[in-house]
Tab-separated table of C-alpha atoms in Angstrom:
chain	number	residue	atom	x	y	z
A	286	MET	CA	-26.291	-12.374	6.832
A	287	THR	CA	-26.566	-14.655	3.732
A	288	ILE	CA	-24.942	-14.004	0.444
A	289	THR	CA	-25.568	-16.497	-2.095
A	290	ILE	CA	-23.065	-16.892	-4.992
A	291	SER	CA	-21.925	-19.794	-6.954
A	292	ARG	CA	-18.559	-21.387	-5.811
A	293	THR	CA	-17.853	-22.240	-9.280
A	294	ALA	CA	-16.494	-19.934	-12.088
A	295	ALA	CA	-18.544	-17.020	-13.128
A	296	PRO	CA	-20.982	-17.359	-16.117
A	297	GLY	CA	-18.333	-15.858	-18.321
A	298	HIS	CA	-14.679	-15.484	-17.323
A	299	GLY	CA	-13.449	-11.847	-16.941
A	300	VAL	CA	-17.136	-10.559	-16.714
A	301	VAL	CA	-18.175	-8.269	-13.886
A	302	ARG	CA	-20.402	-9.564	-11.525
A	303	TYR	CA	-22.006	-7.949	-8.246
A	304	ALA	CA	-22.455	-9.295	-4.715
A	305	ALA	CA	-24.586	-7.448	-2.035
A	306	ILE	CA	-22.605	-8.117	1.266
A	307	GLY	CA	-24.898	-6.166	3.650
A	308	ALA	CA	-24.269	-3.317	5.917
A	309	LEU	CA	-20.703	-2.174	7.001
A	310	GLN	CA	-19.619	-0.338	10.048
A	311	LEU	CA	-16.453	1.614	9.043
A	312	GLU	CA	-13.286	2.193	10.968
A	313	ALA	CA	-13.515	5.802	10.991
A	314	GLY	CA	-17.077	5.957	12.379
A	315	GLY	CA	-19.155	6.018	9.227
A	316	TYR	CA	-21.912	3.454	8.316
A	317	LEU	CA	-22.943	1.904	4.954
A	318	PRO	CA	-26.376	0.201	5.142
A	319	ASP	CA	-26.113	-1.786	2.040
A	320	VAL	CA	-22.623	-2.563	0.254
A	321	THR	CA	-22.381	-3.994	-3.157
A	322	LEU	CA	-18.968	-5.189	-4.481
A	323	ALA	CA	-18.239	-5.581	-7.996
A	324	TYR	CA	-15.854	-8.315	-9.201
A	325	GLU	CA	-14.493	-10.502	-11.886
A	326	THR	CA	-13.390	-14.214	-11.824
A	327	TRP	CA	-11.251	-16.286	-14.141
A	328	GLY	CA	-10.798	-20.083	-14.075
A	329	THR	CA	-12.591	-22.644	-11.758
A	330	LEU	CA	-12.588	-22.962	-7.900
A	331	ASN	CA	-11.607	-26.411	-6.991
A	332	ALA	CA	-13.572	-28.672	-4.614
A	333	ASP	CA	-11.719	-27.550	-1.425
A	334	GLY	CA	-11.394	-23.996	-2.425
A	335	SER	CA	-7.640	-23.922	-2.161
A	336	ASN	CA	-6.689	-22.635	-5.519
A	337	ALA	CA	-7.974	-19.004	-5.173
A	338	VAL	CA	-5.906	-15.940	-5.950
A	339	LEU	CA	-6.841	-12.332	-5.253
A	340	ILE	CA	-5.331	-9.723	-7.547
A	341	GLU	CA	-5.839	-6.082	-6.053
A	342	HIS	CA	-6.057	-3.139	-8.345
A	343	ALA	CA	-4.168	0.099	-8.011
A	344	LEU	CA	-5.583	3.498	-7.588
A	345	THR	CA	-7.760	3.913	-10.754
A	346	GLY	CA	-7.628	0.348	-11.875
A	347	SER	CA	-10.575	-1.752	-12.705
A	348	THR	CA	-11.522	-5.440	-11.945
A	349	HIS	CA	-10.496	-6.370	-15.593
A	350	VAL	CA	-7.057	-7.836	-14.807
A	351	THR	CA	-6.808	-9.900	-17.972
A	352	ARG	CA	-8.980	-11.191	-20.803
A	353	GLY	CA	-11.478	-13.742	-20.461
A	354	ASP	CA	-14.216	-14.516	-22.584
A	355	SER	CA	-13.951	-11.230	-24.427
A	356	ASP	CA	-11.086	-9.659	-26.366
A	357	GLU	CA	-10.904	-6.769	-24.187
A	358	GLU	CA	-7.275	-6.461	-22.977
A	359	GLY	CA	-6.600	-6.448	-19.141
A	360	TRP	CA	-4.316	-4.156	-17.280
A	361	TRP	CA	-1.883	-6.832	-15.936
A	362	GLU	CA	-1.804	-9.236	-18.997
A	363	GLN	CA	1.698	-10.111	-18.300
A	364	LEU	CA	1.023	-11.345	-14.903
A	365	ALA	CA	-2.312	-13.208	-15.234
A	366	GLY	CA	-3.888	-15.394	-17.936
A	367	PRO	CA	-3.530	-18.957	-19.388
A	368	GLY	CA	0.013	-20.076	-18.944
A	369	ALA	CA	1.102	-16.619	-17.183
A	370	PRO	CA	2.542	-16.594	-13.750
A	371	VAL	CA	-0.838	-16.462	-12.219
A	372	ASP	CA	-2.234	-19.122	-14.468
A	373	THR	CA	-5.954	-19.049	-14.966
A	374	GLU	CA	-6.069	-22.561	-16.108
A	375	ARG	CA	-4.734	-23.485	-12.585
A	376	PHE	CA	-6.061	-20.936	-10.240
A	377	PHE	CA	-9.401	-19.395	-9.534
A	378	VAL	CA	-8.510	-15.866	-9.961
A	379	VAL	CA	-10.615	-12.908	-8.311
A	380	SER	CA	-10.344	-9.178	-8.763
A	381	ILE	CA	-12.545	-6.885	-6.704
A	382	ASN	CA	-13.332	-3.308	-7.301
A	383	ILE	CA	-12.389	-1.437	-4.121
A	384	LEU	CA	-15.006	-0.110	-1.751
A	385	GLY	CA	-15.608	3.677	-2.680
A	386	GLY	CA	-14.763	3.018	-6.270
A	387	CYS	CA	-16.715	3.787	-9.544
A	388	TYR	CA	-16.557	0.452	-11.294
A	389	GLY	CA	-19.585	-1.098	-9.773
A	390	SER	CA	-18.637	-1.207	-5.934
A	391	THR	CA	-20.646	0.979	-3.612
A	392	GLY	CA	-19.110	4.416	-3.903
A	393	PRO	CA	-20.093	8.157	-3.870
A	394	SER	CA	-21.935	7.932	-7.149
A	395	SER	CA	-24.044	5.064	-5.843
A	396	GLU	CA	-27.646	5.302	-4.782
A	397	ALA	CA	-27.969	6.107	-1.039
A	398	PRO	CA	-31.118	4.925	1.062
A	399	ASP	CA	-32.974	8.003	0.015
A	400	GLY	CA	-32.499	7.212	-3.786
A	401	LYS	CA	-29.998	10.058	-4.421
A	402	PRO	CA	-26.348	9.686	-4.985
A	403	TRP	CA	-24.120	9.463	-1.820
A	404	GLY	CA	-22.041	12.415	-3.023
A	405	SER	CA	-20.778	14.461	-0.151
A	406	ARG	CA	-22.382	12.164	2.408
A	407	PHE	CA	-20.324	9.250	1.428
A	408	PRO	CA	-18.210	8.187	4.496
A	409	LEU	CA	-14.406	7.967	4.890
A	410	VAL	CA	-13.427	4.554	3.946
A	411	THR	CA	-10.011	2.995	4.836
A	412	LEU	CA	-8.161	0.170	3.335
A	413	ARG	CA	-9.067	-1.947	6.337
A	414	ASP	CA	-12.686	-1.357	5.697
A	415	THR	CA	-12.347	-2.611	2.112
A	416	THR	CA	-10.517	-5.734	3.164
A	417	ALA	CA	-13.339	-6.349	5.708
A	418	ALA	CA	-15.883	-6.154	2.884
A	419	GLU	CA	-13.715	-8.440	0.594
A	420	ALA	CA	-13.517	-10.945	3.335
A	421	ARG	CA	-17.389	-11.305	3.164
A	422	LEU	CA	-17.258	-11.691	-0.608
A	423	ALA	CA	-14.581	-14.416	-0.084
A	424	ASP	CA	-16.903	-16.203	2.242
A	425	ALA	CA	-19.676	-16.052	-0.249
A	426	LEU	CA	-17.437	-17.664	-2.962
A	427	GLY	CA	-16.429	-20.382	-0.596
A	428	ILE	CA	-12.869	-19.240	-0.189
A	429	GLY	CA	-11.728	-19.837	3.476
A	430	SER	CA	-8.215	-19.085	2.577
A	431	TRP	CA	-6.430	-17.416	-0.410
A	432	PHE	CA	-3.750	-19.394	-2.105
A	433	ALA	CA	-2.121	-15.936	-2.660
A	434	VAL	CA	-3.005	-12.320	-2.555
A	435	LEU	CA	-1.034	-9.888	-4.745
A	436	GLY	CA	-0.968	-6.421	-5.983
A	437	GLY	CA	1.004	-3.221	-6.942
A	438	SER	CA	0.906	0.152	-5.597
A	439	MET	CA	-2.376	0.657	-3.686
A	440	GLY	CA	-3.145	-2.901	-4.848
A	441	GLY	CA	0.021	-4.086	-2.807
A	442	ALA	CA	-1.144	-2.000	0.164
A	443	ARG	CA	-4.482	-3.728	0.041
A	444	ALA	CA	-2.638	-7.136	-0.267
A	445	LEU	CA	-0.589	-6.477	2.704
A	446	GLU	CA	-3.528	-5.372	4.672
A	447	TRP	CA	-5.224	-8.859	3.991
A	448	ALA	CA	-2.143	-10.601	5.171
A	449	VAL	CA	-2.004	-8.938	8.477
A	450	THR	CA	-5.727	-8.458	9.118
A	451	TYR	CA	-6.587	-12.127	8.299
A	452	PRO	CA	-3.341	-13.919	8.723
A	453	GLU	CA	-5.085	-17.428	8.738
A	454	ARG	CA	-6.554	-16.664	5.316
A	455	VAL	CA	-3.634	-15.693	3.378
A	456	GLN	CA	-0.950	-18.315	2.480
A	457	ARG	CA	1.114	-16.252	0.134
A	458	CYS	CA	1.324	-12.490	-0.312
A	459	ALA	CA	2.996	-10.410	-2.911
A	460	VAL	CA	3.463	-6.681	-2.154
A	461	ILE	CA	4.817	-4.744	-5.204
A	462	SER	CA	5.953	-1.070	-5.326
A	463	VAL	CA	4.522	0.043	-2.034
A	464	GLY	CA	5.735	0.240	1.666
A	465	ALA	CA	4.275	-0.515	4.988
A	466	ALA	CA	2.676	2.872	5.281
A	467	SER	CA	1.883	6.079	3.219
A	468	THR	CA	4.602	8.577	3.999
A	469	ALA	CA	4.207	12.234	4.672
A	470	GLU	CA	5.383	13.015	1.195
A	471	GLN	CA	2.966	10.636	-0.390
A	472	ILE	CA	0.233	12.107	1.671
A	473	ALA	CA	1.328	15.548	0.417
A	474	PHE	CA	0.950	14.476	-3.184
A	475	ALA	CA	-2.295	12.982	-2.496
A	476	GLN	CA	-3.759	16.027	-0.804
A	477	ALA	CA	-2.674	18.180	-3.794
A	478	GLN	CA	-4.733	15.787	-6.175
A	479	THR	CA	-7.841	15.819	-3.942
A	480	LEU	CA	-7.622	19.655	-3.349
A	481	ALA	CA	-7.443	20.183	-7.293
A	482	ILE	CA	-10.771	18.293	-7.475
A	483	ARG	CA	-12.383	20.079	-4.634
A	484	GLN	CA	-11.588	23.482	-5.822
A	485	ASP	CA	-13.047	22.875	-9.270
A	486	ILE	CA	-15.933	25.502	-9.878
A	487	ASN	CA	-18.320	22.469	-10.583
A	488	PHE	CA	-17.377	20.232	-7.617
A	489	ASN	CA	-20.503	21.754	-5.479
A	490	ASP	CA	-18.933	20.091	-2.224
A	491	GLY	CA	-19.183	16.761	-4.015
A	492	ASP	CA	-22.961	17.127	-5.017
A	493	TYR	CA	-22.364	17.439	-8.694
A	494	TYR	CA	-24.336	14.608	-10.005
A	495	GLY	CA	-27.102	15.688	-12.393
A	496	GLY	CA	-25.117	18.750	-13.295
A	497	PRO	CA	-21.687	19.748	-14.686
A	498	LEU	CA	-18.931	17.594	-13.678
A	499	PRO	CA	-15.522	18.867	-12.055
A	500	GLU	CA	-13.798	17.635	-15.124
A	501	ASP	CA	-10.954	20.311	-14.910
A	502	GLY	CA	-10.241	19.427	-11.250
A	503	LEU	CA	-9.979	15.574	-12.029
A	504	ALA	CA	-7.771	16.182	-14.864
A	505	LEU	CA	-5.454	18.256	-12.909
A	506	ALA	CA	-5.413	15.607	-10.156
A	507	ARG	CA	-4.278	13.050	-12.718
A	508	ARG	CA	-1.555	15.388	-14.053
A	509	ILE	CA	-0.109	15.704	-10.558
A	510	ALA	CA	-0.399	11.976	-9.896
A	511	HIS	CA	1.181	11.018	-13.431
A	512	ILE	CA	4.250	13.080	-12.670
A	513	THR	CA	4.806	10.879	-9.643
A	514	TYR	CA	4.069	7.768	-11.672
A	515	ARG	CA	6.980	8.474	-14.306
A	516	SER	CA	10.560	9.349	-13.577
A	517	ALA	CA	12.600	12.369	-14.505
A	518	ALA	CA	14.667	10.195	-16.912
A	519	GLU	CA	11.340	8.879	-18.671
A	520	PHE	CA	10.205	12.485	-19.121
A	521	HIS	CA	13.615	13.886	-20.387
A	522	GLY	CA	14.438	10.905	-22.759
A	523	ARG	CA	10.798	10.874	-24.216
A	524	PHE	CA	10.061	14.499	-24.402
A	525	GLY	CA	13.009	16.743	-23.491
A	526	ARG	CA	12.291	20.400	-24.147
A	527	ALA	CA	10.594	19.727	-27.408
A	528	ALA	CA	7.469	21.795	-28.429
A	529	GLN	CA	4.141	20.216	-29.203
A	530	LEU	CA	3.703	20.028	-32.922
A	531	ALA	CA	2.340	23.269	-34.473
A	532	GLU	CA	2.800	25.003	-31.032
A	533	SER	CA	5.501	27.242	-29.790
A	534	PRO	CA	5.943	27.637	-25.933
A	535	LEU	CA	8.361	30.620	-26.435
A	536	GLN	CA	6.007	32.777	-28.647
A	537	ALA	CA	3.025	34.432	-26.924
A	538	GLU	CA	1.901	38.192	-26.767
A	539	ALA	CA	0.103	37.568	-23.542
A	540	LEU	CA	0.272	35.117	-20.677
A	541	GLY	CA	-1.836	32.233	-21.199
A	542	THR	CA	-1.505	32.181	-24.911
A	543	ARG	CA	1.724	30.318	-25.420
A	544	GLY	CA	1.962	26.983	-27.013
A	545	ARG	CA	2.936	23.855	-25.082
A	546	TYR	CA	5.833	21.778	-24.554
A	547	GLN	CA	5.432	18.054	-25.504
A	548	VAL	CA	5.377	16.879	-22.068
A	549	GLU	CA	2.558	19.411	-21.195
A	550	SER	CA	0.492	18.086	-23.973
A	551	TYR	CA	1.222	14.588	-22.569
A	552	LEU	CA	-0.008	15.392	-19.266
A	553	ASP	CA	-2.960	17.052	-20.689
A	554	HIS	CA	-3.743	13.736	-22.728
A	555	GLN	CA	-3.510	11.725	-19.508
A	556	GLY	CA	-5.886	13.943	-17.637
A	557	THR	CA	-8.317	13.828	-20.434
A	558	LYS	CA	-8.280	10.054	-20.530
A	559	LEU	CA	-9.146	9.733	-16.893
A	560	VAL	CA	-11.967	12.066	-17.226
A	561	ARG	CA	-13.716	9.980	-19.591
A	562	ARG	CA	-13.611	6.999	-17.335
A	563	PHE	CA	-13.618	7.965	-13.632
A	564	ASP	CA	-15.755	9.569	-10.977
A	565	ALA	CA	-14.227	12.609	-9.258
A	566	ASN	CA	-15.693	11.629	-5.816
A	567	SER	CA	-14.359	8.130	-6.248
A	568	TYR	CA	-10.965	9.528	-6.929
A	569	ILE	CA	-11.175	11.489	-3.597
A	570	ALA	CA	-12.449	8.467	-1.653
A	571	ILE	CA	-9.924	5.973	-2.897
A	572	THR	CA	-7.011	8.506	-2.487
A	573	ASP	CA	-8.095	9.203	1.143
A	574	ALA	CA	-8.165	5.308	1.648
A	575	LEU	CA	-4.600	5.220	0.290
A	576	MET	CA	-3.655	7.977	2.746
A	577	SER	CA	-4.871	5.759	5.563
A	578	HIS	CA	-2.473	3.017	4.689
A	579	ASP	CA	-0.654	2.219	7.815
A	580	ILE	CA	-0.090	-1.424	8.714
A	581	THR	CA	1.095	-0.568	12.031
A	582	ARG	CA	-2.020	1.529	13.194
A	583	GLY	CA	-3.139	-0.089	16.570
A	584	ARG	CA	-0.827	-2.956	16.118
A	585	GLY	CA	2.559	-1.826	17.741
A	586	SER	CA	5.855	-1.572	15.934
A	587	LEU	CA	6.315	-2.559	12.349
A	588	GLU	CA	7.903	-5.979	13.379
A	589	GLU	CA	5.052	-6.538	15.708
A	590	ALA	CA	2.431	-5.752	13.178
A	591	LEU	CA	3.966	-7.815	10.546
A	592	GLY	CA	4.577	-10.524	12.972
A	593	ARG	CA	0.800	-11.445	12.874
A	594	ALA	CA	1.167	-12.543	9.262
A	595	THR	CA	1.708	-16.167	8.563
A	596	ALA	CA	1.939	-15.859	4.792
A	597	ARG	CA	5.008	-16.382	2.593
A	598	PHE	CA	6.020	-12.998	1.256
A	599	PHE	CA	7.091	-11.655	-1.952
A	600	VAL	CA	8.300	-8.139	-2.029
A	601	ALA	CA	9.372	-6.117	-5.120
A	602	ALA	CA	10.165	-2.585	-6.190
A	603	VAL	CA	10.903	-0.536	-9.321
A	604	ASP	CA	14.447	0.867	-9.175
A	605	SER	CA	13.377	4.246	-10.665
A	606	ASP	CA	10.256	4.552	-8.481
A	607	ARG	CA	10.083	8.073	-7.058
A	608	LEU	CA	6.498	7.741	-5.369
A	609	TYR	CA	7.185	4.460	-3.530
A	610	PHE	CA	10.979	4.312	-3.068
A	611	PRO	CA	12.710	0.921	-3.254
A	612	SER	CA	13.951	1.893	0.226
A	613	GLN	CA	10.466	1.435	1.648
A	614	SER	CA	10.096	-1.969	0.180
A	615	ARG	CA	13.531	-2.897	1.766
A	616	GLU	CA	12.263	-1.616	5.076
A	617	LEU	CA	9.188	-3.834	4.756
A	618	ALA	CA	11.243	-6.819	3.757
A	619	ASP	CA	13.638	-6.302	6.636
A	620	ALA	CA	10.831	-6.200	9.180
A	621	LEU	CA	8.955	-9.445	7.840
A	622	PRO	CA	9.722	-12.599	9.754
A	623	GLY	CA	12.422	-14.580	8.276
A	624	ASP	CA	14.639	-13.606	5.174
A	625	VAL	CA	12.678	-12.012	2.589
A	626	ASP	CA	14.432	-10.685	-0.563
A	627	VAL	CA	13.426	-7.611	-2.461
A	628	HIS	CA	13.054	-8.355	-6.082
A	629	VAL	CA	13.918	-5.319	-8.355
A	630	ILE	CA	12.308	-4.430	-11.596
A	631	GLN	CA	14.784	-2.493	-13.640
A	632	ALA	CA	12.806	0.047	-15.688
A	633	PRO	CA	13.699	3.824	-16.423
A	634	ILE	CA	9.994	4.659	-16.596
A	635	GLY	CA	9.389	4.977	-12.863
A	636	HIS	CA	6.548	3.773	-10.602
A	637	ASP	CA	4.464	2.598	-13.501
A	638	GLY	CA	7.059	-0.063	-14.113
A	639	PHE	CA	5.216	-2.447	-11.782
A	640	LEU	CA	2.572	-2.482	-14.538
A	641	THR	CA	4.577	-2.269	-17.775
A	642	GLU	CA	7.526	-4.487	-16.626
A	643	ILE	CA	6.037	-7.060	-14.516
A	644	GLY	CA	7.203	-9.572	-16.899
A	645	GLN	CA	10.789	-9.219	-15.399
A	646	LEU	CA	9.413	-10.970	-12.311
A	647	SER	CA	7.669	-13.935	-14.192
A	648	GLY	CA	10.319	-16.343	-12.993
A	649	PRO	CA	10.407	-15.432	-9.313
A	650	LEU	CA	6.491	-15.002	-9.111
A	651	ARG	CA	6.180	-18.562	-10.549
A	652	LEU	CA	8.371	-19.881	-7.978
A	653	HIS	CA	6.473	-17.954	-5.379
A	654	LEU	CA	3.111	-19.489	-6.593
A	655	SER	CA	4.570	-22.985	-6.839
A	656	ASP	CA	3.240	-25.701	-4.438
């Protein structure tokens, strides 16, 4: 199989490009006959391909990590860019849309061989599958070994999978705000989200393309998720029991006619925002992929599984995270070879602190990425 892509920087930094990587046999038994991965790059790959850094996005993130030749703000500006810890003037930075996504990579809304969207026929994809697909893209880009792979939340799970699946190809690995496996509680939260979508009247078993979209279900899934992304202290301090302006949650002549509390309006807003930019089937596909996260599957104990990795590890957690508890990061660090510290982001916001407060780790991350 031949994939021809220039080894130098993209014609435009921070611009989406596409690579057809061929057919992919999937871990769970499914098969995709023609896989495309969307990706963005920043900087220039050096002659020996030794300065490449892979940044993996979280659940509904895109490939647009940071600005490039446009003024469009990226989702991790504090982490990557000129002069940032992941310095795009030093590194060749790559971000890839996960397999099953809806930002250009093959997913449920993509065209199947019969010319129709995959829809309900899209197969189950695991994080190991997307890692295998990304390895092909790395080959095509001329990257035999990543100087570093890093990510937060699901992106951290993807980074960890890279380090264990391809130990010879990852020199440094930063795993932020995620553990070694999705726990029963995390799977429970995830199932509630996917079920919210599947029970939408417009879901049509996943074959809704060309008709009404399951927007209510997707918005509800986002509400459930966002509650886990923020802390109780964040909700209390920001909203308390205040009513939404011009609405009264304690006046109603019938059920369903009362006004909203501010926190309800906030969650409604978060649901509406996601509906405008994301595909419901992709939300299910990627959530199922995150459910599959278990670095030990088929690899023995946690220590045995992590013992395969040869990368230098950086582990971090958010102190107020109630989705991926700091204790999971400590368990991961304790099982890694050598003495690995857990760097702590202090932020009352909760899980999303890995995005909003990543600047707290600028110093340690610069040290981790030093020669």
